[in-house]
Coordinates of C-alpha atoms in Angstrom, one line a residue:
Chain Q
X28 CA 68.6 134.5 53.1
X29 CA 66.6 136.5 50.1
X30 CA 69.2 138.5 47.2
X31 CA 67.5 141.2 44.8
X32 CA 67.9 138.4 41.9
X33 CA 65.7 136.5 43.8
X34 CA 62.8 138.7 45.0
X35 CA 63.2 139.9 40.9
X36 CA 62.5 136.4 39.8
X37 CA 59.3 136.2 41.8
X38 CA 57.9 139.5 41.2
X39 CA 58.3 138.8 36.7
X40 CA 57.1 135.3 37.2
X41 CA 53.6 136.3 38.7
X42 CA 53.3 140.0 37.4
X43 CA 55.5 139.5 33.7
X44 CA 56.4 143.2 32.3
X45 CA 54.2 145.1 33.8
X46 CA 57.0 146.2 35.8
X47 CA 59.4 148.2 34.2
X48 CA 63.1 150.2 35.3
X49 CA 63.8 147.9 37.5
X50 CA 67.6 148.6 38.7
X51 CA 70.1 148.2 42.0
X52 CA 70.7 152.0 43.1
X53 CA 73.5 151.9 46.2
X54 CA 72.1 148.3 46.6
X55 CA 68.7 148.6 47.4
X56 CA 65.8 146.5 44.1
X57 CA 64.1 149.5 42.9
X58 CA 61.2 148.9 40.4
X59 CA 58.3 151.0 38.6
X60 CA 54.8 149.5 39.0
X61 CA 51.8 150.5 36.8
X62 CA 50.0 152.2 39.6
X63 CA 46.6 150.7 38.9
X64 CA 48.2 147.5 40.5
X65 CA 50.7 149.3 43.5
X66 CA 48.0 147.4 45.9
X67 CA 48.0 144.4 44.4
X68 CA 52.7 144.5 44.7
X69 CA 52.4 145.2 47.9
X70 CA 50.1 142.2 48.9
X71 CA 52.0 140.1 46.7
X72 CA 55.3 141.5 48.7
X73 CA 53.3 141.6 51.9
X74 CA 51.9 138.0 51.7
X75 CA 54.2 135.7 49.8
X76 CA 56.2 133.7 52.7
X77 CA 59.5 134.1 51.3
X78 CA 58.7 138.2 50.3
X79 CA 57.5 138.7 53.8
X80 CA 57.8 143.0 53.3
X81 CA 55.4 143.5 56.8
X82 CA 57.4 146.4 57.6
X83 CA 56.8 150.0 55.6
X84 CA 59.5 152.5 56.3
X85 CA 59.1 155.5 54.4
X86 CA 56.2 156.7 51.6
X87 CA 57.2 159.3 49.8
X88 CA 56.2 161.8 46.7
X89 CA 58.6 163.2 43.5
X90 CA 57.9 166.0 41.2
X91 CA 59.1 166.1 37.9
X92 CA 57.2 168.9 36.3
X93 CA 58.9 167.9 33.0
X94 CA 57.9 164.2 32.4
X95 CA 54.3 164.1 30.9
X96 CA 51.8 162.6 32.2
X97 CA 54.0 161.2 34.6
X98 CA 54.6 164.0 37.1
X99 CA 53.8 162.3 40.3
X100 CA 55.7 159.8 40.8
X101 CA 54.9 157.6 44.8
X102 CA 57.4 156.0 46.1
X103 CA 57.3 153.3 48.3
X104 CA 60.9 151.7 50.5
X105 CA 60.0 148.0 52.0
X106 CA 61.5 146.9 54.1
X107 CA 61.3 142.1 54.9
X108 CA 63.0 142.7 59.1
X109 CA 63.0 138.8 58.5
X110 CA 66.0 138.7 56.1
X111 CA 66.5 142.1 56.2
X112 CA 66.4 143.6 53.0
X113 CA 64.5 146.5 51.5
X114 CA 62.8 147.8 48.7
X115 CA 62.3 150.6 46.6
X116 CA 59.2 150.9 44.3
X117 CA 57.4 153.1 42.3
X118 CA 54.6 154.0 40.7
X119 CA 54.1 157.2 38.6
X120 CA 51.3 159.4 37.9
X121 CA 49.6 162.2 36.0
X122 CA 49.3 165.6 37.8
X123 CA 46.1 165.6 36.3
X124 CA 44.4 163.2 37.6
X125 CA 46.5 162.1 40.7
X126 CA 44.9 159.1 41.9
X127 CA 46.7 156.2 43.7
X128 CA 45.6 153.8 45.8
X129 CA 46.1 153.7 49.6
X130 CA 47.8 151.8 51.0
X131 CA 46.4 152.2 54.6
X132 CA 44.3 148.7 54.4
X133 CA 48.0 147.2 54.7
X134 CA 50.5 149.2 56.4
X135 CA 48.6 151.7 59.3
X136 CA 51.9 153.4 59.3
X137 CA 51.0 154.8 55.4
X138 CA 48.4 157.0 57.2
X139 CA 49.1 159.7 58.3
X140 CA 52.5 159.2 55.3
X141 CA 50.3 159.3 52.6
X142 CA 48.4 162.3 54.5
X143 CA 52.2 164.4 54.6
X144 CA 52.1 163.5 50.2
X145 CA 48.6 164.4 49.6
X146 CA 49.4 167.5 52.2
X147 CA 52.3 168.5 49.3
X148 CA 51.9 167.2 46.1
X149 CA 48.1 166.8 46.0
X150 CA 48.6 162.8 45.3
X151 CA 45.2 161.7 45.5
X152 CA 44.6 158.6 47.1
X153 CA 41.7 156.6 46.8
X154 CA 40.2 155.2 50.2
X155 CA 41.6 156.5 52.6
X156 CA 40.4 156.7 55.8
X157 CA 40.9 160.6 55.9
X158 CA 42.6 162.2 53.5
X159 CA 43.7 165.7 54.9
X160 CA 46.0 168.0 55.3
X161 CA 48.3 166.8 58.6
X162 CA 51.4 169.4 58.3
X163 CA 50.0 173.1 56.6
X164 CA 47.0 174.5 57.9
X165 CA 43.2 173.9 56.2
X166 CA 42.9 176.4 54.4
X167 CA 45.7 176.0 52.0
X168 CA 44.7 175.6 48.7
X169 CA 47.8 174.6 45.8
X170 CA 50.4 172.0 47.1
X171 CA 53.5 173.8 48.3
X172 CA 56.3 170.8 47.8
X173 CA 55.4 170.8 43.7
X174 CA 58.0 172.2 41.8
X175 CA 56.4 175.3 40.7
X176 CA 56.1 177.1 43.7
X177 CA 60.3 178.2 44.2
X178 CA 61.6 179.1 46.8
X179 CA 61.8 182.9 47.7
X180 CA 64.4 184.4 45.2
X181 CA 67.0 185.7 47.8
X182 CA 68.2 188.7 46.4
X183 CA 64.7 190.1 45.5
X184 CA 64.8 194.1 47.3
X185 CA 61.0 194.8 47.0
X186 CA 59.9 193.5 49.4
X187 CA 59.9 195.9 52.5
X188 CA 60.9 193.7 55.8
X189 CA 62.8 194.7 58.4
X190 CA 62.7 192.4 60.8
X191 CA 64.9 189.6 59.1
X192 CA 67.3 192.5 57.2
X193 CA 65.5 193.9 53.8
X194 CA 64.4 196.2 52.9
X195 CA 63.2 199.1 56.1
X196 CA 65.6 201.7 58.5
X197 CA 68.6 198.7 57.7
X198 CA 68.4 200.4 54.5
Chain F
X19 CA 17.5 175.9 80.8
X20 CA 20.8 178.1 80.9
X21 CA 19.7 180.3 78.4
X22 CA 17.2 181.2 81.4
X23 CA 20.0 181.5 84.4
X24 CA 23.3 182.2 82.4
X25 CA 21.6 184.0 79.2
X26 CA 25.5 184.7 78.9
X27 CA 27.1 182.0 77.8
X28 CA 26.9 181.0 75.0
X29 CA 26.9 176.9 74.2
X30 CA 26.9 175.4 71.1
X31 CA 23.5 173.2 69.9
X32 CA 24.1 169.4 72.0
X33 CA 26.7 170.7 74.3
X34 CA 24.5 169.4 77.4
X35 CA 23.0 166.5 76.3
X36 CA 26.3 165.7 75.5
X37 CA 27.4 163.1 78.1
X38 CA 31.1 163.0 76.9
X39 CA 33.9 166.6 77.7
X40 CA 35.3 167.7 75.2
X41 CA 39.6 168.6 75.8
X42 CA 42.3 170.3 73.9
X43 CA 45.3 169.1 75.4
X44 CA 47.9 171.7 74.2
X45 CA 49.2 173.4 71.9
X46 CA 51.1 175.3 74.4
X47 CA 50.5 172.7 77.9
X48 CA 53.5 172.3 79.9
X49 CA 52.4 169.1 80.3
X50 CA 53.3 168.2 76.8
X51 CA 56.4 168.9 76.4
X52 CA 56.3 170.6 73.1
X53 CA 53.9 171.7 70.9
X54 CA 51.2 169.0 70.1
X55 CA 48.5 169.5 70.3
X56 CA 45.5 166.5 71.1
X57 CA 41.5 167.0 71.1
X58 CA 40.4 164.2 74.0
X59 CA 36.6 163.4 74.1
X60 CA 36.7 162.2 77.5
X61 CA 33.8 159.7 79.8
X62 CA 34.1 161.1 83.2
X63 CA 38.3 160.9 83.4
X64 CA 38.6 157.7 80.9
X65 CA 39.4 158.4 77.1
X66 CA 36.5 158.2 74.4
X67 CA 38.7 159.4 71.6
X68 CA 41.5 161.6 70.8
X69 CA 42.6 163.5 68.1
X70 CA 45.7 164.7 67.4
X71 CA 47.1 167.7 65.8
X72 CA 50.1 168.4 64.3
X73 CA 52.5 171.0 62.5
X74 CA 52.3 173.7 64.1
X75 CA 56.0 173.9 64.1
X76 CA 56.5 173.0 60.7
X77 CA 60.0 174.7 59.1
X78 CA 59.3 173.2 55.7
X79 CA 63.1 171.9 55.5
X80 CA 62.5 169.8 52.4
X81 CA 62.1 172.7 50.2
X82 CA 64.3 175.0 52.0
X83 CA 66.7 171.7 51.5
X84 CA 65.7 171.9 47.3
X85 CA 68.2 175.0 47.2
X86 CA 70.8 174.4 49.3
X87 CA 74.9 172.6 49.3
X88 CA 75.0 169.3 50.6
X89 CA 77.0 170.5 53.7
X90 CA 74.5 173.7 54.3
X91 CA 71.5 171.0 55.0
X92 CA 73.2 170.0 58.1
X93 CA 71.8 172.8 60.9
X94 CA 68.5 172.3 59.9
X95 CA 68.8 167.7 60.2
X96 CA 70.1 169.7 63.9
X97 CA 66.3 170.4 64.0
X98 CA 64.7 168.2 63.6
X99 CA 64.8 165.3 66.9
X100 CA 66.8 168.3 69.5
X101 CA 67.6 166.3 71.7
X102 CA 70.1 165.1 69.7
X103 CA 71.2 166.7 67.1
X104 CA 74.3 165.0 66.4
X105 CA 72.5 161.5 65.5
X106 CA 70.7 163.8 63.0
X107 CA 74.3 165.0 61.3
X108 CA 76.2 162.0 61.3
X109 CA 73.0 160.2 59.9
X110 CA 72.9 163.8 56.7
X111 CA 77.0 163.1 56.0
X112 CA 76.2 159.2 55.9
X113 CA 73.7 160.0 53.6
X114 CA 76.3 162.0 51.6
X115 CA 79.7 160.1 51.5
X116 CA 76.7 157.1 50.8
X117 CA 76.4 159.1 47.9
X118 CA 79.4 161.1 46.8
X119 CA 81.4 157.6 47.4
X120 CA 83.8 159.1 50.1
X121 CA 84.7 156.5 52.6
X122 CA 85.7 157.5 56.0
X123 CA 88.7 156.1 57.6
X124 CA 88.0 153.6 60.8
X125 CA 89.3 156.6 63.5
X126 CA 86.9 159.2 61.8
X127 CA 84.3 156.0 62.6
X128 CA 85.1 155.6 65.8
X129 CA 84.8 160.0 67.0
X130 CA 81.6 159.7 65.3
X131 CA 81.3 156.6 67.2
X132 CA 81.3 158.4 70.5
X133 CA 79.4 161.1 69.7
X134 CA 76.3 159.0 68.7
X135 CA 76.2 156.6 71.7
X136 CA 76.9 160.3 73.9
X137 CA 73.4 162.5 71.8
X138 CA 71.8 159.3 72.4
X139 CA 72.9 158.6 76.3
X140 CA 71.1 162.2 76.6
X141 CA 67.5 162.0 74.1
X142 CA 66.9 159.0 76.5
X143 CA 68.0 160.2 79.9
X144 CA 66.1 163.1 79.1
X145 CA 62.6 161.0 77.2
X146 CA 62.8 158.9 80.8
X147 CA 63.8 161.1 83.3
X148 CA 60.3 163.7 82.2
X149 CA 58.6 160.4 82.7
X150 CA 59.7 160.2 85.9
X151 CA 58.4 164.2 86.3
X152 CA 55.0 163.0 84.1
X153 CA 55.0 161.0 87.2
X154 CA 55.1 162.8 89.6
X155 CA 59.2 163.0 90.3
X156 CA 61.1 165.4 89.7
X157 CA 64.1 164.8 91.6
X158 CA 65.9 162.3 89.1
X159 CA 65.4 164.1 86.5
X160 CA 67.1 167.8 88.6
X161 CA 69.7 164.7 89.5
X162 CA 70.9 163.9 85.6
X163 CA 70.9 166.7 84.1
X164 CA 74.5 167.6 85.6
X165 CA 75.2 165.0 83.2
X166 CA 73.8 165.7 80.0
X167 CA 75.3 169.6 80.8
X168 CA 78.7 167.3 80.7
X169 CA 77.8 165.2 77.4
X170 CA 76.7 169.0 75.9
X171 CA 80.2 170.4 77.1
X172 CA 82.1 167.2 75.6
X173 CA 79.3 169.0 72.1
X174 CA 80.8 172.4 72.9
X175 CA 84.2 171.1 73.1
X176 CA 84.3 169.2 70.2
X177 CA 82.0 171.6 67.9
X178 CA 81.4 174.1 69.7
X179 CA 77.8 174.1 70.2
X180 CA 75.4 172.8 71.8
X181 CA 72.0 172.0 71.1
X182 CA 72.0 172.4 67.7
X183 CA 75.4 171.4 66.7
X184 CA 76.4 171.7 63.2
X185 CA 78.3 168.6 65.0
X186 CA 81.2 167.1 61.4
X187 CA 81.4 167.5 57.9
X188 CA 81.2 165.3 54.5
X189 CA 83.8 163.4 55.8
X190 CA 84.8 163.7 59.1
X191 CA 85.3 165.9 62.2
X192 CA 85.8 169.9 61.4
X193 CA 89.0 169.8 63.3
X194 CA 90.3 167.0 65.8
X195 CA 89.0 166.3 69.0
X196 CA 90.8 168.2 72.2
X197 CA 92.7 166.7 75.0
X198 CA 90.1 168.4 77.3
X199 CA 86.9 166.5 75.0
X200 CA 89.0 163.3 76.3
X201 CA 89.7 164.4 80.1
X202 CA 85.7 165.3 80.0
X203 CA 84.7 162.1 77.9
X204 CA 87.3 159.8 80.7
X205 CA 85.1 162.0 83.3
X206 CA 81.8 160.9 82.0
X207 CA 83.2 156.7 81.5
X208 CA 84.5 156.8 84.8
X209 CA 81.5 159.1 86.9
X210 CA 77.9 158.1 85.2
X211 CA 77.5 154.6 85.7
X212 CA 77.9 155.3 89.1
X213 CA 74.6 158.3 88.2
X214 CA 72.8 155.8 85.9
X215 CA 73.2 152.9 88.9
X216 CA 71.6 155.9 91.4
X217 CA 68.7 156.7 88.6
X218 CA 67.8 153.7 87.7
X219 CA 67.6 152.9 92.2
X220 CA 65.1 155.5 92.3
X221 CA 62.8 154.4 89.6
X222 CA 62.9 151.1 88.5
X223 CA 62.0 149.3 91.4
X224 CA 60.0 152.4 93.0
X225 CA 56.2 151.0 93.9
X226 CA 54.8 154.0 92.5
X227 CA 56.5 154.6 89.6
X228 CA 55.5 150.4 89.4
X229 CA 52.0 151.3 89.4
X230 CA 51.1 154.4 87.5
X231 CA 53.2 152.8 84.5
X232 CA 53.2 149.7 83.8
X233 CA 50.1 148.4 81.4
X234 CA 50.3 152.1 80.7
X235 CA 49.6 153.1 76.9
X236 CA 50.5 149.2 76.4
X237 CA 51.2 147.8 72.6
X238 CA 51.2 144.5 70.8
X239 CA 54.6 144.0 68.7
X240 CA 52.1 143.2 65.4
X241 CA 50.4 146.6 66.1
X242 CA 53.9 148.0 66.5
X243 CA 55.3 146.8 63.5
X244 CA 52.0 147.6 61.4
X245 CA 52.3 151.0 62.5
X246 CA 56.0 152.2 61.4
X247 CA 57.5 151.6 64.7
X248 CA 61.6 151.9 65.3
X249 CA 63.8 152.1 68.1
X250 CA 62.8 151.8 72.1
X251 CA 59.8 151.1 71.1
X252 CA 58.8 149.0 68.8
X253 CA 62.0 146.6 71.3
X254 CA 59.8 147.3 74.4
X255 CA 57.0 146.1 72.1
X256 CA 59.5 143.1 71.6
X257 CA 61.4 143.5 67.9
X258 CA 64.9 143.1 68.0
X259 CA 64.6 145.9 65.6
X260 CA 67.9 148.4 65.3
X261 CA 69.1 149.6 62.7
X262 CA 73.2 149.3 64.0
X263 CA 73.0 146.2 63.8
X264 CA 70.8 145.2 60.6
X265 CA 72.4 147.6 58.4
X266 CA 76.2 148.6 60.8
X267 CA 76.9 151.5 59.8
X268 CA 79.9 153.5 60.1
X269 CA 81.9 150.1 61.8
X270 CA 79.5 149.9 64.6
X271 CA 79.7 146.1 63.7
X272 CA 83.7 146.3 65.2
X273 CA 81.6 147.1 68.1
X274 CA 80.1 143.8 70.9
X275 CA 76.9 145.3 72.0
X276 CA 73.0 143.6 73.1
X277 CA 69.5 144.5 72.1
X278 CA 67.6 145.2 74.7
X279 CA 63.6 144.3 74.2
X280 CA 61.1 144.5 76.3
X281 CA 57.4 142.2 76.3
X282 CA 54.4 144.2 76.8
X283 CA 55.8 147.7 74.5
X284 CA 54.2 149.9 77.9
X285 CA 55.8 152.7 79.7
X286 CA 56.9 150.7 81.7
X287 CA 59.0 148.8 78.8
X288 CA 59.8 151.6 77.1
X289 CA 61.6 153.3 80.0
X290 CA 63.4 149.1 81.0
X291 CA 64.9 149.0 77.2
X292 CA 65.7 153.0 77.6
X293 CA 67.8 152.6 80.5
X294 CA 69.3 148.9 79.4
X295 CA 69.9 150.4 75.8
X296 CA 72.1 153.9 77.2
X297 CA 74.3 151.6 79.6
X298 CA 74.6 149.2 76.1
X299 CA 76.3 152.9 74.9
X300 CA 78.5 152.6 77.8
X301 CA 79.5 149.7 76.6
X302 CA 80.6 151.4 73.4
X303 CA 81.1 154.5 73.5
X304 CA 84.3 152.1 76.3
X305 CA 85.0 150.8 73.9
X306 CA 85.6 153.6 70.8
X307 CA 87.3 155.4 73.3
X308 CA 89.9 152.4 73.7
X309 CA 89.7 151.7 69.6
X310 CA 90.2 155.3 69.4
X311 CA 93.5 155.4 71.8
X312 CA 94.9 152.5 69.9
X313 CA 95.9 155.2 66.9
X314 CA 99.8 156.4 67.5
X315 CA 101.8 158.9 65.2
X316 CA 99.5 159.6 62.6
X317 CA 97.7 157.9 62.5
X318 CA 96.1 159.4 66.0
X319 CA 96.0 162.6 64.0
X320 CA 93.2 161.3 61.1
X321 CA 90.1 163.3 61.6
X322 CA 89.0 163.1 58.5
X323 CA 88.8 161.3 54.9
X324 CA 90.6 162.5 52.0
X325 CA 87.8 163.7 49.9
X326 CA 89.2 167.3 49.0
X327 CA 85.9 167.9 46.5
X328 CA 83.8 168.3 49.3
X329 CA 85.6 168.7 52.5
X330 CA 87.1 172.1 53.3
X331 CA 90.7 172.3 53.3
X332 CA 93.0 173.7 56.0
X333 CA 92.7 177.5 56.3
X334 CA 96.5 178.2 55.9
X335 CA 96.0 175.9 53.1
X336 CA 93.4 178.5 51.8
X337 CA 95.9 180.9 51.9
X338 CA 99.6 179.2 50.1
X339 CA 97.8 177.2 48.0
X340 CA 95.5 177.4 44.3
X341 CA 93.9 173.9 44.5
X342 CA 93.3 174.6 47.8
X343 CA 91.6 178.1 47.0
X344 CA 89.9 177.3 44.8
X345 CA 87.8 173.3 47.0
X346 CA 87.4 176.8 49.1
X347 CA 85.2 178.5 46.8
X348 CA 84.1 176.4 45.3
X349 CA 82.2 174.4 48.2
X350 CA 81.2 177.5 49.8
X351 CA 79.2 178.9 47.4
X352 CA 77.9 175.8 46.7
X353 CA 79.6 175.0 43.5
X354 CA 80.0 171.5 43.5
X355 CA 78.2 169.3 41.3
X356 CA 76.6 166.4 43.1
X357 CA 76.4 162.7 41.0
X358 CA 73.3 162.2 39.7
X359 CA 71.6 159.2 42.0
X360 CA 69.3 158.3 44.3
X361 CA 70.1 157.1 48.0
X362 CA 68.3 156.0 51.2
X363 CA 70.2 155.5 53.8
X364 CA 69.3 155.5 57.8
X365 CA 70.6 155.3 61.3
X366 CA 69.3 154.0 64.8
X367 CA 68.2 157.5 65.7
X368 CA 67.4 157.6 69.6
X369 CA 63.6 157.8 68.9
X370 CA 63.6 155.1 65.8
X371 CA 65.0 154.5 62.5
X372 CA 65.8 158.1 61.0
X373 CA 65.7 157.9 57.9
X374 CA 67.4 160.1 54.5
X375 CA 66.3 159.9 50.9
X376 CA 67.7 161.9 48.8
X377 CA 67.6 162.8 44.6
X378 CA 69.9 164.0 43.1
X379 CA 69.7 164.6 39.3
X380 CA 73.4 166.0 38.9
X381 CA 73.1 169.8 40.3
X382 CA 74.8 171.6 42.8
X383 CA 71.4 170.7 45.3
X384 CA 69.4 168.0 45.7
X385 CA 66.3 167.2 43.8
X386 CA 64.4 165.9 46.7
X387 CA 65.0 165.1 49.6
X388 CA 62.9 163.6 52.4
X389 CA 63.1 163.3 55.7
X390 CA 61.8 160.0 57.1
X391 CA 60.9 160.9 60.8
X392 CA 60.1 158.6 63.5
X393 CA 58.6 160.3 65.6
X394 CA 56.0 161.2 62.8
X395 CA 54.5 157.8 61.6
X396 CA 54.3 156.1 65.1
X397 CA 52.2 159.5 66.7
X398 CA 49.9 158.4 64.3
X399 CA 49.0 155.1 67.1
X400 CA 48.5 157.2 69.9
X401 CA 44.8 157.4 69.5
X402 CA 45.0 153.7 69.7
X403 CA 47.2 153.4 71.9
X404 CA 45.4 156.0 75.1
X405 CA 41.9 154.8 74.4
X406 CA 40.2 154.2 77.2
X407 CA 43.0 155.1 78.8
X408 CA 42.5 157.4 81.9
X409 CA 43.9 161.5 81.2
X410 CA 46.8 161.1 83.1
X411 CA 48.2 157.6 82.0
X412 CA 48.0 159.3 78.3
X413 CA 50.3 162.4 79.4
X414 CA 52.8 159.9 80.7
X415 CA 52.0 157.9 77.2
X416 CA 52.6 160.7 75.3
X417 CA 56.4 161.6 77.7
X418 CA 56.9 158.5 77.3
X419 CA 56.8 158.2 73.8
X420 CA 59.9 160.0 73.4
X421 CA 57.8 162.9 71.1
X422 CA 60.1 165.1 70.2
X423 CA 57.7 168.4 67.8
X424 CA 60.6 169.1 66.0
X425 CA 61.1 166.2 64.1
X426 CA 57.8 165.4 63.4
X427 CA 56.8 168.4 62.1
X428 CA 60.7 169.0 59.7

């Protein structure tokens, strides 16, 4: 049975101290990798006979606007189906140059997940076969899930939108 | 040539010389059961390539969730896989409970399992009978509808609504199950096996159905795993991965059931796996109902956890007790701070692993919420699955994968 401790030791043995911030929130091993190593880490997790993280559960990004130089985090959730262990790792990138290597060569599933991440956060996945928007319209020229786009103020009064009860003949 | 004969018809350059036909399947087409668009390149009736376009009903749930207190996100999850909303609701409650460290009593867990398994049956029922419709057999679909109706009546009895249920609360249920709910459940448990058996008699060994579905839209286990398949579609390919067994939630570990698996991952296997899962769900339902009946006295009245910060107090108490009034106000106004942390929780949705990745920065709303929507992930395999197949097989494959547009587009 594979434990979090074993995974951590194997990773440190292979990569040394470039992997940081090991923690176990709610039992899931979580760590941070440098962004130019994300593929190497994933390949190692995939290929190693003991680790065998061959299932990509989820891939998404998070925007931390106040963390200068590392505003965007790409989060990978991997699953070892044999031993039933999940891990999570993150890579951080700056928002000016949000380049991260694609995982599509390893996991076919990453294709649309990365497209979605690009669509909403503008993470540029290098080497992706078809990096274009997936849920939003192609003409969109911004990345809507970034924190600088707040949702509309629910108390605004300037908008005349009769069908939604603002302005119009109702007031 | 065509310029001379039909000067009013303007065709794109090279479209006559091209030997294949481009067909726009969808976005609104009765055969697609939802808002899907596929741009198919056809050579005669064979599919050369398919290009799926998604996002027609994208509603920005992840963004909306960033302004809502936890309990207001439940109605958003309804609208993911709307054929089995209760599973989504329960998945969300379980995620919140994991983050907030709320322990639910056993009776709540069992009641939840009853609701979730009913939802799974309703979902599989729709999917399998729609596969029947797409292969030319409408009877099965009409026949099983009244039992989905009965399931919806049970939802209605528990929470008041049918399709987008918003069922349950963080910590349990909004009210106890009524006797009518249990009576309807008994009726369902008594009558449904016969109906399911008859449904199987209609299809399983039906010559036409078999010819249409066997070797139609197959996928190997390796490809399925690589494409991130989960749920019945992965199990039909032969991988026995089920979240209910691998990471039990809501006391699934107290139940005995089997995980049915297929071998070839084609439409027929998917159909068989879903049917078999309905039998397993029935068995879970019976076990759960028995367990619920074992609670006696005060225990039989338990329907929520003791979590005053998140679970609304009784209305009676709100009017008479100061503390209850305060909690009521704080919950309704969304003024409860969520503890800091990040949590991933997944449940076995009707069409795969439905995951919730919730990051809280200690505010009143999630900092980031991501839904792992199973059918968004496995729909990308569609071009590979239908390549070389006939157009009519592509339709069957589409419904057999159990794609729900609401879930895909979030």
